[in-house]
CSV table of C-alpha atoms in Angstrom, one decimal:
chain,number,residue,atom,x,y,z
A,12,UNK,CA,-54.9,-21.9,31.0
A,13,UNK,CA,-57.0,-20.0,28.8
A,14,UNK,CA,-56.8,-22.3,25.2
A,15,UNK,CA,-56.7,-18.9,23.3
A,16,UNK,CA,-53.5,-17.5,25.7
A,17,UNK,CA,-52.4,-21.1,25.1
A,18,UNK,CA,-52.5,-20.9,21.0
A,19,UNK,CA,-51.0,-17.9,21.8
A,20,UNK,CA,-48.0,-18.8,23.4
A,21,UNK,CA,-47.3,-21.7,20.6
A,22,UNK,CA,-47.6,-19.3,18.3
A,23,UNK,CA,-45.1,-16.6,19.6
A,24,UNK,CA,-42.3,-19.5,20.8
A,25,UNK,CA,-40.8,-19.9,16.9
A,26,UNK,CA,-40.9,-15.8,16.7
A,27,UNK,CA,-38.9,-15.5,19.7
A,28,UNK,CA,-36.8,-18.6,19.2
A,29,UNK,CA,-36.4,-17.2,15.3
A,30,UNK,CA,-35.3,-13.7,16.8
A,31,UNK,CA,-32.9,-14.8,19.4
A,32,UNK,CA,-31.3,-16.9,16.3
A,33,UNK,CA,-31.0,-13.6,13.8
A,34,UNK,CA,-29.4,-11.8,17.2
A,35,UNK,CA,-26.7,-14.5,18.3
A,36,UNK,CA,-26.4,-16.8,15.6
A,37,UNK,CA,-23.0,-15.8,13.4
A,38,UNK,CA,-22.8,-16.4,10.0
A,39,UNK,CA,-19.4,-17.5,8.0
A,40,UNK,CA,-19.0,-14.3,6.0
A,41,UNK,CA,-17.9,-11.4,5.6
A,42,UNK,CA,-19.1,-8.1,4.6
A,43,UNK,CA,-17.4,-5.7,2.0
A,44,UNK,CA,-18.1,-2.1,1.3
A,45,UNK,CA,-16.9,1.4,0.4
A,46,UNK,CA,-14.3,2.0,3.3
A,47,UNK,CA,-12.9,5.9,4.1
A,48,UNK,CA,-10.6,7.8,1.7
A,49,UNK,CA,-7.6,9.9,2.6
A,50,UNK,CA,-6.0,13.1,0.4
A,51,UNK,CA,-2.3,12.0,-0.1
A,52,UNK,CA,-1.6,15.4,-0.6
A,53,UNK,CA,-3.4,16.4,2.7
A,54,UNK,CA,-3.0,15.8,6.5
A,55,UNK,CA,-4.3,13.5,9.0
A,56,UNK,CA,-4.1,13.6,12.7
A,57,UNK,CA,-2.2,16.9,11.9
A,58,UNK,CA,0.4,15.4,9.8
A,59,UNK,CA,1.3,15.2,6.0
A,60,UNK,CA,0.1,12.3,4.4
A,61,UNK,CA,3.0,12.1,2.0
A,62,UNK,CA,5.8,14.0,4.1
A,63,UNK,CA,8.6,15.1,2.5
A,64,UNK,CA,11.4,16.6,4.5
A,65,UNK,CA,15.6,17.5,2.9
A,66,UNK,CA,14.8,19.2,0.1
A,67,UNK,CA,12.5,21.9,-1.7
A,68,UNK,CA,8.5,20.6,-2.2
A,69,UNK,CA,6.4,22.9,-4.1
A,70,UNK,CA,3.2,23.8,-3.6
A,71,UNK,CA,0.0,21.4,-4.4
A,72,UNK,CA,-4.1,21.9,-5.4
A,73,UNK,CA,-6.9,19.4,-5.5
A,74,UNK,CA,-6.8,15.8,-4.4
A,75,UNK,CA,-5.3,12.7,-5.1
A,76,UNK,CA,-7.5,10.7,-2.7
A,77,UNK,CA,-6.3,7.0,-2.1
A,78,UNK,CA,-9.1,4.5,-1.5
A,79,UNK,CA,-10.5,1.6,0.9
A,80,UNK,CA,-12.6,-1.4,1.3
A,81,UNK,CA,-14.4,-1.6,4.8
A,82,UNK,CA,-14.6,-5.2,6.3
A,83,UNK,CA,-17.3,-6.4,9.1
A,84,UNK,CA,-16.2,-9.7,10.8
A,85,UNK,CA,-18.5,-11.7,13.1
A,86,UNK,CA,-21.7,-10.8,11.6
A,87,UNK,CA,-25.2,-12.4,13.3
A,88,UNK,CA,-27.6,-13.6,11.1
A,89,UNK,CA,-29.4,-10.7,11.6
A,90,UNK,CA,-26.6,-7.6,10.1
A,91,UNK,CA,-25.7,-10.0,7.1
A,92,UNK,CA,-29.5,-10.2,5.7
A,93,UNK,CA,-29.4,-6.4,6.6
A,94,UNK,CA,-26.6,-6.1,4.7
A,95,UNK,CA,-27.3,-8.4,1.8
A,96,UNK,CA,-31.0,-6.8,1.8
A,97,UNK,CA,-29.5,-3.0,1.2
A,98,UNK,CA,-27.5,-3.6,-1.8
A,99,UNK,CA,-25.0,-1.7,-0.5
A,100,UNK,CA,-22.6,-4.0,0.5
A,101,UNK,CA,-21.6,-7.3,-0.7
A,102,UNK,CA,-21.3,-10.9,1.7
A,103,UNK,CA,-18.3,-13.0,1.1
A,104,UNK,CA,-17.4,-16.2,2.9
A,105,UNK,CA,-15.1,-15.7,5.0
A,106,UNK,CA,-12.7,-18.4,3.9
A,107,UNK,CA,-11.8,-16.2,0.3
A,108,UNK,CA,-11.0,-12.9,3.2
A,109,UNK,CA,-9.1,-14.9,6.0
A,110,UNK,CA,-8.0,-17.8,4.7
A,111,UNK,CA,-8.3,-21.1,7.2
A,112,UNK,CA,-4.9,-21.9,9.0
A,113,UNK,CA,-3.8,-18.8,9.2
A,114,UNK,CA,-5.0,-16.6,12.3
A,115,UNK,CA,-6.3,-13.1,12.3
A,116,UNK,CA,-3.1,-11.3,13.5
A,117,UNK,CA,-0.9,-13.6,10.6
A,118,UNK,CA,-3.3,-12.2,8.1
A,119,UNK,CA,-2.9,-8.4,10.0
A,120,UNK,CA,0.8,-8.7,9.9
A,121,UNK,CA,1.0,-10.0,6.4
A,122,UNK,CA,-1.3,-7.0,5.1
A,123,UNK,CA,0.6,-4.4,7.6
A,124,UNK,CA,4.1,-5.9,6.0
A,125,UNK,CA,2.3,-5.8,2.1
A,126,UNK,CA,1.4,-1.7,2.8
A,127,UNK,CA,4.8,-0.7,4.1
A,128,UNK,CA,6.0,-2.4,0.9
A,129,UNK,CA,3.5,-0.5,-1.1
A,130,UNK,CA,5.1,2.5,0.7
A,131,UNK,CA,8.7,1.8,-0.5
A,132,UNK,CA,7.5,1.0,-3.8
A,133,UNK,CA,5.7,4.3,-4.0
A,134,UNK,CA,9.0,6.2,-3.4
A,135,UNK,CA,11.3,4.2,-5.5
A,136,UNK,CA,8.5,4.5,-8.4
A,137,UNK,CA,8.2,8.8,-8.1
A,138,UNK,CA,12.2,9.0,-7.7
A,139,UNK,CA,12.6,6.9,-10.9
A,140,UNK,CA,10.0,8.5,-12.9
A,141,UNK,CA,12.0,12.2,-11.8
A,142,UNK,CA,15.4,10.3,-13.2
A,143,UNK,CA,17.2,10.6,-9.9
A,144,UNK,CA,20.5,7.9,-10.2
A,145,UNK,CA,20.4,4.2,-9.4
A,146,UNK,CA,22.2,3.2,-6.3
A,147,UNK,CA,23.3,0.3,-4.3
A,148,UNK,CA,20.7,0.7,-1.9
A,149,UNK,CA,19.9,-1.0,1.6
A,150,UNK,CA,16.7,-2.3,1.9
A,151,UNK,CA,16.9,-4.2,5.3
A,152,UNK,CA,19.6,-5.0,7.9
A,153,UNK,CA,20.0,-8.1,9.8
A,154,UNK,CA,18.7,-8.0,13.6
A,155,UNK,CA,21.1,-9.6,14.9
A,156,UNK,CA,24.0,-9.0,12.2
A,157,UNK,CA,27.0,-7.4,11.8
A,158,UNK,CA,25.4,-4.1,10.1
A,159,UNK,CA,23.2,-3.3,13.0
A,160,UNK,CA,23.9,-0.1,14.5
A,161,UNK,CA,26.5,0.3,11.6
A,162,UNK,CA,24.2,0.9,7.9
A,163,UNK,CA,21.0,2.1,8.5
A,164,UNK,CA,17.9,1.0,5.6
A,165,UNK,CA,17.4,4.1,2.7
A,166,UNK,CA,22.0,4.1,3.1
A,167,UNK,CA,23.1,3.6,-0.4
A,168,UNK,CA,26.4,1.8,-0.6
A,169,UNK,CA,28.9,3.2,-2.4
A,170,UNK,CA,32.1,1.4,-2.0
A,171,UNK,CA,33.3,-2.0,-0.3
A,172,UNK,CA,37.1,-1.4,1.2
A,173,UNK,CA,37.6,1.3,-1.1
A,174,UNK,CA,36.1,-0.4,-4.1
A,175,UNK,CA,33.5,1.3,-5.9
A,176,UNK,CA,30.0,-0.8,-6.1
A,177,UNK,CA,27.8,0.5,-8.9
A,178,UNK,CA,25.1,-1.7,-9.1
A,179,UNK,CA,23.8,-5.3,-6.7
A,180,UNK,CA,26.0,-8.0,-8.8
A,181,UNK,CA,29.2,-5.8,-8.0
A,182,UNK,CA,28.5,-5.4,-4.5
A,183,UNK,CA,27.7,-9.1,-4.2
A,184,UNK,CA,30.7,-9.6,-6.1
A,185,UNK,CA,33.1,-8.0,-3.9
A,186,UNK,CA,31.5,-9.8,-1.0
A,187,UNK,CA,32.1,-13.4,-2.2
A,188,UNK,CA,35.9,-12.5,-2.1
A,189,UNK,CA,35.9,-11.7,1.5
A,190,UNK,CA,35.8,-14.6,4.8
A,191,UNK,CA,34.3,-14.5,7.6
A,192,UNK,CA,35.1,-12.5,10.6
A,193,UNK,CA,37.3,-10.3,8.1
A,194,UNK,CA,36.8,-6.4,8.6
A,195,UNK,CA,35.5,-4.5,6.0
A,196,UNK,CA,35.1,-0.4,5.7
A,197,UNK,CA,31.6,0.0,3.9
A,198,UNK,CA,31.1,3.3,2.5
A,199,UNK,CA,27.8,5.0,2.5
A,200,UNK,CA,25.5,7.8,1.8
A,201,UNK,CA,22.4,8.7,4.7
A,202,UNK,CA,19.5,10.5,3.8
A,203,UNK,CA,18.9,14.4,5.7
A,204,UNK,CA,23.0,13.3,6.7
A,205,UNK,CA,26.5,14.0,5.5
A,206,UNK,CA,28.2,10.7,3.9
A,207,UNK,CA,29.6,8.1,6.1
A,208,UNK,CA,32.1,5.3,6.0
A,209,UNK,CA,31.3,2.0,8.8
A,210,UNK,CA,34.3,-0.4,9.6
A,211,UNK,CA,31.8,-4.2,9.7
A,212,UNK,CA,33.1,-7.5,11.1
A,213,UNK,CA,31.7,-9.9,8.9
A,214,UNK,CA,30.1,-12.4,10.4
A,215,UNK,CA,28.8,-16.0,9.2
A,216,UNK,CA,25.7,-16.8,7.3
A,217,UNK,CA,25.2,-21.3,6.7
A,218,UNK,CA,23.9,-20.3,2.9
A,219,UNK,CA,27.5,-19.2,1.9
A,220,UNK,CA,31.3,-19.6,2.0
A,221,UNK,CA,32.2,-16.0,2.3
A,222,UNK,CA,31.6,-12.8,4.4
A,223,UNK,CA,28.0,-12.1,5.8
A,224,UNK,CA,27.3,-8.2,5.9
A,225,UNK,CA,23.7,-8.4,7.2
A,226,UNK,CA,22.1,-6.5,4.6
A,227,UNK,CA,19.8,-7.1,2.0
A,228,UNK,CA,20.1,-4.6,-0.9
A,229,UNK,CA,18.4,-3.7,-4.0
A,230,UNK,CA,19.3,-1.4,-7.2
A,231,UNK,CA,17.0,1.3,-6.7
A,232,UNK,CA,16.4,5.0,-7.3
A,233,UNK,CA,18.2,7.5,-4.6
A,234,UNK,CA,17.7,10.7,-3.3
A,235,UNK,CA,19.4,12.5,-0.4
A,236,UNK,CA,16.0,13.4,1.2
A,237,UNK,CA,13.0,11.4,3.5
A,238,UNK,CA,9.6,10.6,1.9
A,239,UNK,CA,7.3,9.6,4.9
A,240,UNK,CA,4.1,8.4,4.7
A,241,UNK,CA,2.0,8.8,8.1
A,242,UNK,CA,-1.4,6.8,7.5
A,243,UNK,CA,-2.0,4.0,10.4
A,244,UNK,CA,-4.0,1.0,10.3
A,245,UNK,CA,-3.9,0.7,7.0
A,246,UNK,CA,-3.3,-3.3,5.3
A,247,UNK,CA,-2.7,-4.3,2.2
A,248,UNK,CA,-0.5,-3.0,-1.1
A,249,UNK,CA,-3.4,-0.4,-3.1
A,250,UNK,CA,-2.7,2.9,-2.0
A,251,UNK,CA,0.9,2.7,-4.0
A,252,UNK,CA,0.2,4.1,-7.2
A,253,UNK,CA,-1.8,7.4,-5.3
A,254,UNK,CA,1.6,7.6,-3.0
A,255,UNK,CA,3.9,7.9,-5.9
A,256,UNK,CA,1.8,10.3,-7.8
A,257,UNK,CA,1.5,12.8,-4.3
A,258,UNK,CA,5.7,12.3,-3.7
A,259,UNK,CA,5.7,13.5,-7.8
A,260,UNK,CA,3.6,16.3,-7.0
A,261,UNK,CA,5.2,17.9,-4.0
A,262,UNK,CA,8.7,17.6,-6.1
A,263,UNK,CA,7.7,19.3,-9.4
A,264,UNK,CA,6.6,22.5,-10.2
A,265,UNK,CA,2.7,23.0,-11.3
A,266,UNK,CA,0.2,21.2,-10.0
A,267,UNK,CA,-0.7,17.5,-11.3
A,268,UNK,CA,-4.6,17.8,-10.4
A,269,UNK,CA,-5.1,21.5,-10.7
A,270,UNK,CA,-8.3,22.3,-8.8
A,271,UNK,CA,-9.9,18.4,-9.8
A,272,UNK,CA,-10.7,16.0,-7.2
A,273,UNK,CA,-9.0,12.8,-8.2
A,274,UNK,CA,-8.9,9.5,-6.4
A,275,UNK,CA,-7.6,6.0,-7.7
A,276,UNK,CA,-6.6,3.3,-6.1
A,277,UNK,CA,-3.3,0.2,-7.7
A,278,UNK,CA,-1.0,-1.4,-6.6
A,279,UNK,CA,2.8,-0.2,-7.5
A,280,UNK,CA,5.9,-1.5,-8.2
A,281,UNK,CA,9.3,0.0,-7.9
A,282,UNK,CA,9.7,0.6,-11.5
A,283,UNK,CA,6.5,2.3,-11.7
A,284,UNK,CA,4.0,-0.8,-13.3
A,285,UNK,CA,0.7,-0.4,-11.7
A,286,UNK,CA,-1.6,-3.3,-10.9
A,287,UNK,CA,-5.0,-5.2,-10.1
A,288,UNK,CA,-6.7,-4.6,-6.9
A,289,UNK,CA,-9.8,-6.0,-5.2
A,290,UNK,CA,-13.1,-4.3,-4.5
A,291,UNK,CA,-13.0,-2.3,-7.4
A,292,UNK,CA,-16.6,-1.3,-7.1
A,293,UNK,CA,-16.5,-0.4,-3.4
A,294,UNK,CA,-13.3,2.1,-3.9
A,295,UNK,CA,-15.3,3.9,-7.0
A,296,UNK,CA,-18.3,4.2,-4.8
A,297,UNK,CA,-16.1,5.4,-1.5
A,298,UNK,CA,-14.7,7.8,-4.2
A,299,UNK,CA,-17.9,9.3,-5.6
A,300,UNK,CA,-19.1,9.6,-2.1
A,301,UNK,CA,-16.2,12.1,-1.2
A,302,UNK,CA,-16.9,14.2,-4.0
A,303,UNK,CA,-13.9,12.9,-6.7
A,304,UNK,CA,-15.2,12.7,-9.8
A,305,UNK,CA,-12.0,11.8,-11.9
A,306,UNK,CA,-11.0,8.1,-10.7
A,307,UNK,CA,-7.5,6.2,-11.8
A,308,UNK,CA,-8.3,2.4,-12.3
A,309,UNK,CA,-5.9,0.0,-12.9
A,310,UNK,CA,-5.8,-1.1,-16.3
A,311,UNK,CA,-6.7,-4.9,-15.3
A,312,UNK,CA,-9.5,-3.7,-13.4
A,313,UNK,CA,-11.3,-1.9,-16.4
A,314,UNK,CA,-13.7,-4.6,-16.8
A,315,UNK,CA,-15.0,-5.0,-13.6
A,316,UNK,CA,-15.1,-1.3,-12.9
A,317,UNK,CA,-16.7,-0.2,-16.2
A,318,UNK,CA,-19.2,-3.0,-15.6
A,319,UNK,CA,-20.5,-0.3,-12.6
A,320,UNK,CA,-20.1,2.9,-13.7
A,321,UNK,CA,-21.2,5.6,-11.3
A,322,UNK,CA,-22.4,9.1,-12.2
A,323,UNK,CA,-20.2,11.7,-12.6
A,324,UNK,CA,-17.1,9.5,-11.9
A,325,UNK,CA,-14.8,9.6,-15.1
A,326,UNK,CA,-12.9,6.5,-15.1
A,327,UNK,CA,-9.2,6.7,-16.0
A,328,UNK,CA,-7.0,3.6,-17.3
A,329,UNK,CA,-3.6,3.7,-16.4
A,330,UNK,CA,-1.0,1.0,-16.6
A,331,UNK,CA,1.9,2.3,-15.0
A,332,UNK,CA,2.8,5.7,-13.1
A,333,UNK,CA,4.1,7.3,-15.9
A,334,UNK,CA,0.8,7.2,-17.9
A,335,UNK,CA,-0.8,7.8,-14.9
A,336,UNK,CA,0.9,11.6,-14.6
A,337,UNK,CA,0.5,12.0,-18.0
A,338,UNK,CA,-3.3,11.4,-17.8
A,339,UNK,CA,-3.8,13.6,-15.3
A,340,UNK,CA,-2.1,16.3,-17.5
A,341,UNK,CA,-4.3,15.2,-19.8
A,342,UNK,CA,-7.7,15.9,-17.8
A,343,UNK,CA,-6.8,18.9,-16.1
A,344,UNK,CA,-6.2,20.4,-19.6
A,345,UNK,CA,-9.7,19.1,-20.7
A,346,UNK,CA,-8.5,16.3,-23.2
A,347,UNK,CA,-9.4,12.7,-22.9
A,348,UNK,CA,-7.6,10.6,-21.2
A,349,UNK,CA,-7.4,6.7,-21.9
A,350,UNK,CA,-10.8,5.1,-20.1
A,351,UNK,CA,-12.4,2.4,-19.0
């Protein structure tokens, strides 16, 4: 063989040996970047994001855009040094995303379970913030238990055999004086439906002595009407705080944005404190690149997101949903709202 063909060949096996390592080769990490937004007061797939249906909504401007990080799994050698070399996204080992011992669809179930929360939240957050009453109000029903079929979750218990319940420690309080197979009339009230009265045979739960009902229940705001939200595919608890503030806008007159494209991003919780998220940085820059230019942060996240201003991005501090409407007031009257 030729000795120059030869020199040749040595030359080109660590290139090819090098490629097929960037192409094949994965790499423990995962990559992080601006994911795709979605108007809370707008449709997807033909639906309202924030669907409210029992009762009179009014009429709504602008956006309220909630926020999201874009994960890549698997990555070859060669996409992460893309990646890494664009500045545009930002590597993290995989461990600190999906922790070890727990499998992909765990985590998946766990973030599903964490945004249906933030959903709940959301609603018990706008109802309490437009002062409708407390009630005794089912949050989850035993499958199998004696409620199933019977109380539905959203019912808000009113009485327990004709004994008015006013708030959780009553309710549990009439409970603990009841047995075991003993039959008890449950009244209730059903959103979009008339109230309703169920006759439950208790049944038998090892933690206690006295009657199990099947329900969990929480004292919570309560209105007579449905608040849906319809987004899919959607993990984790950080679109709460821009739920809440679309379910306050469809219920009150004016609008909350006016014309201004506004996005944010926080967690909620049911009486209305908003907190710390992660990717901070990636939800401003998915924000500014769908044309917001007002963004809510979460109070605990003013560091890291004034740390990485973007142009023409007015970052907003809020610290619970309350401030968070008054703000908006605030900037589409062209004051100055509390920033980062």
């Amino acid at each position: 063989m030729n000795r120059r063909i030869l020199t040749l060949i040595v030359a080109l096996v660590p290139i090819v040996v090098f490629g097929v390592l960037l192409a094949l080769v994965t790499v423990p990490y995962v990559s992080l970047g601006p994911g795709p937004t979605f108007d809370t007061l707008g449709e997807v797939d033909g639906k309202q994001v924030v669907d409210i249906q029992g009762t009179q909504t009014h009429p709504t401007s602008g956006h309220l855009n909630m926020t999201t990080v874009s994960q890549r799994d698997d990555l070859s050698l060669a996409e992460a040094l893309t990646l890494w070399l664009s500045g545009q996204e930002q590597l993290m080992p995989r461990a600190l995303v999906y922790p070890p011992g727990k499998s992909r669809e765990e985590i998946d179930k766990a973030n599903n379970a964490d945004f249906q929360q933030s959903e709940h939240n959301a609603e018990y957050a706008a109802l309490g913030y437009l002062k409708y009453p407390q009630a005794v109000t089912v949050a989850k029903v035993s499958d199998p238990g004696p409620s199933l079929g019977k109380l539905q979750a959203g019912d808000a218990v009113d009485a327990v055999d004709g004994k008015p319940v006013k708030d959780v420690d009553q309710f549990t309080s009439l409970l603990k004086h009841t047995k075991p197979g003993q039959s008890v009339a449950t009244d209730f009230r059903r959103k979009n439906a008339p109230p309703g009265s169920a006759r439950i045979t208790l049944g038998t739960n090892p933690d206690r002595k006295y009657g199990f009902l099947g329900v969990s229940v929480m004292d919570a705001p309560w209105a007579p009407f449905v608040v849906d939200f319809n987004l899919a595919n959607i993990g984790g608890p950080s679109a709460g705080l821009m739920f809440s503030l679309a379910v306050v806008d469809k219920l009150t007159t004016g609008n909350l944005v006016g014309s201004k494209f506004v996005a944010g991003t926080g967690t909620i919780k049911a009486d209305g404190t908003v907190g710390p998220i992660g990717g901070i940085v990636h939800k401003m820059a998915a924000a500014r690149s769908a044309g917001a230019t007002v963004f809510l942060v979460p109070a605990k996240n003013c560091y890291e997101a004034s740390s990485d201003k973007l142009p023409g991005l007015q970052l907003v501090k809020v610290d619970d949903l309350r401030q968070a409407v008054d703000a908006l007031h605030t900037v589409t009257a062209g004051g100055e709202p509390p920033s980062c």
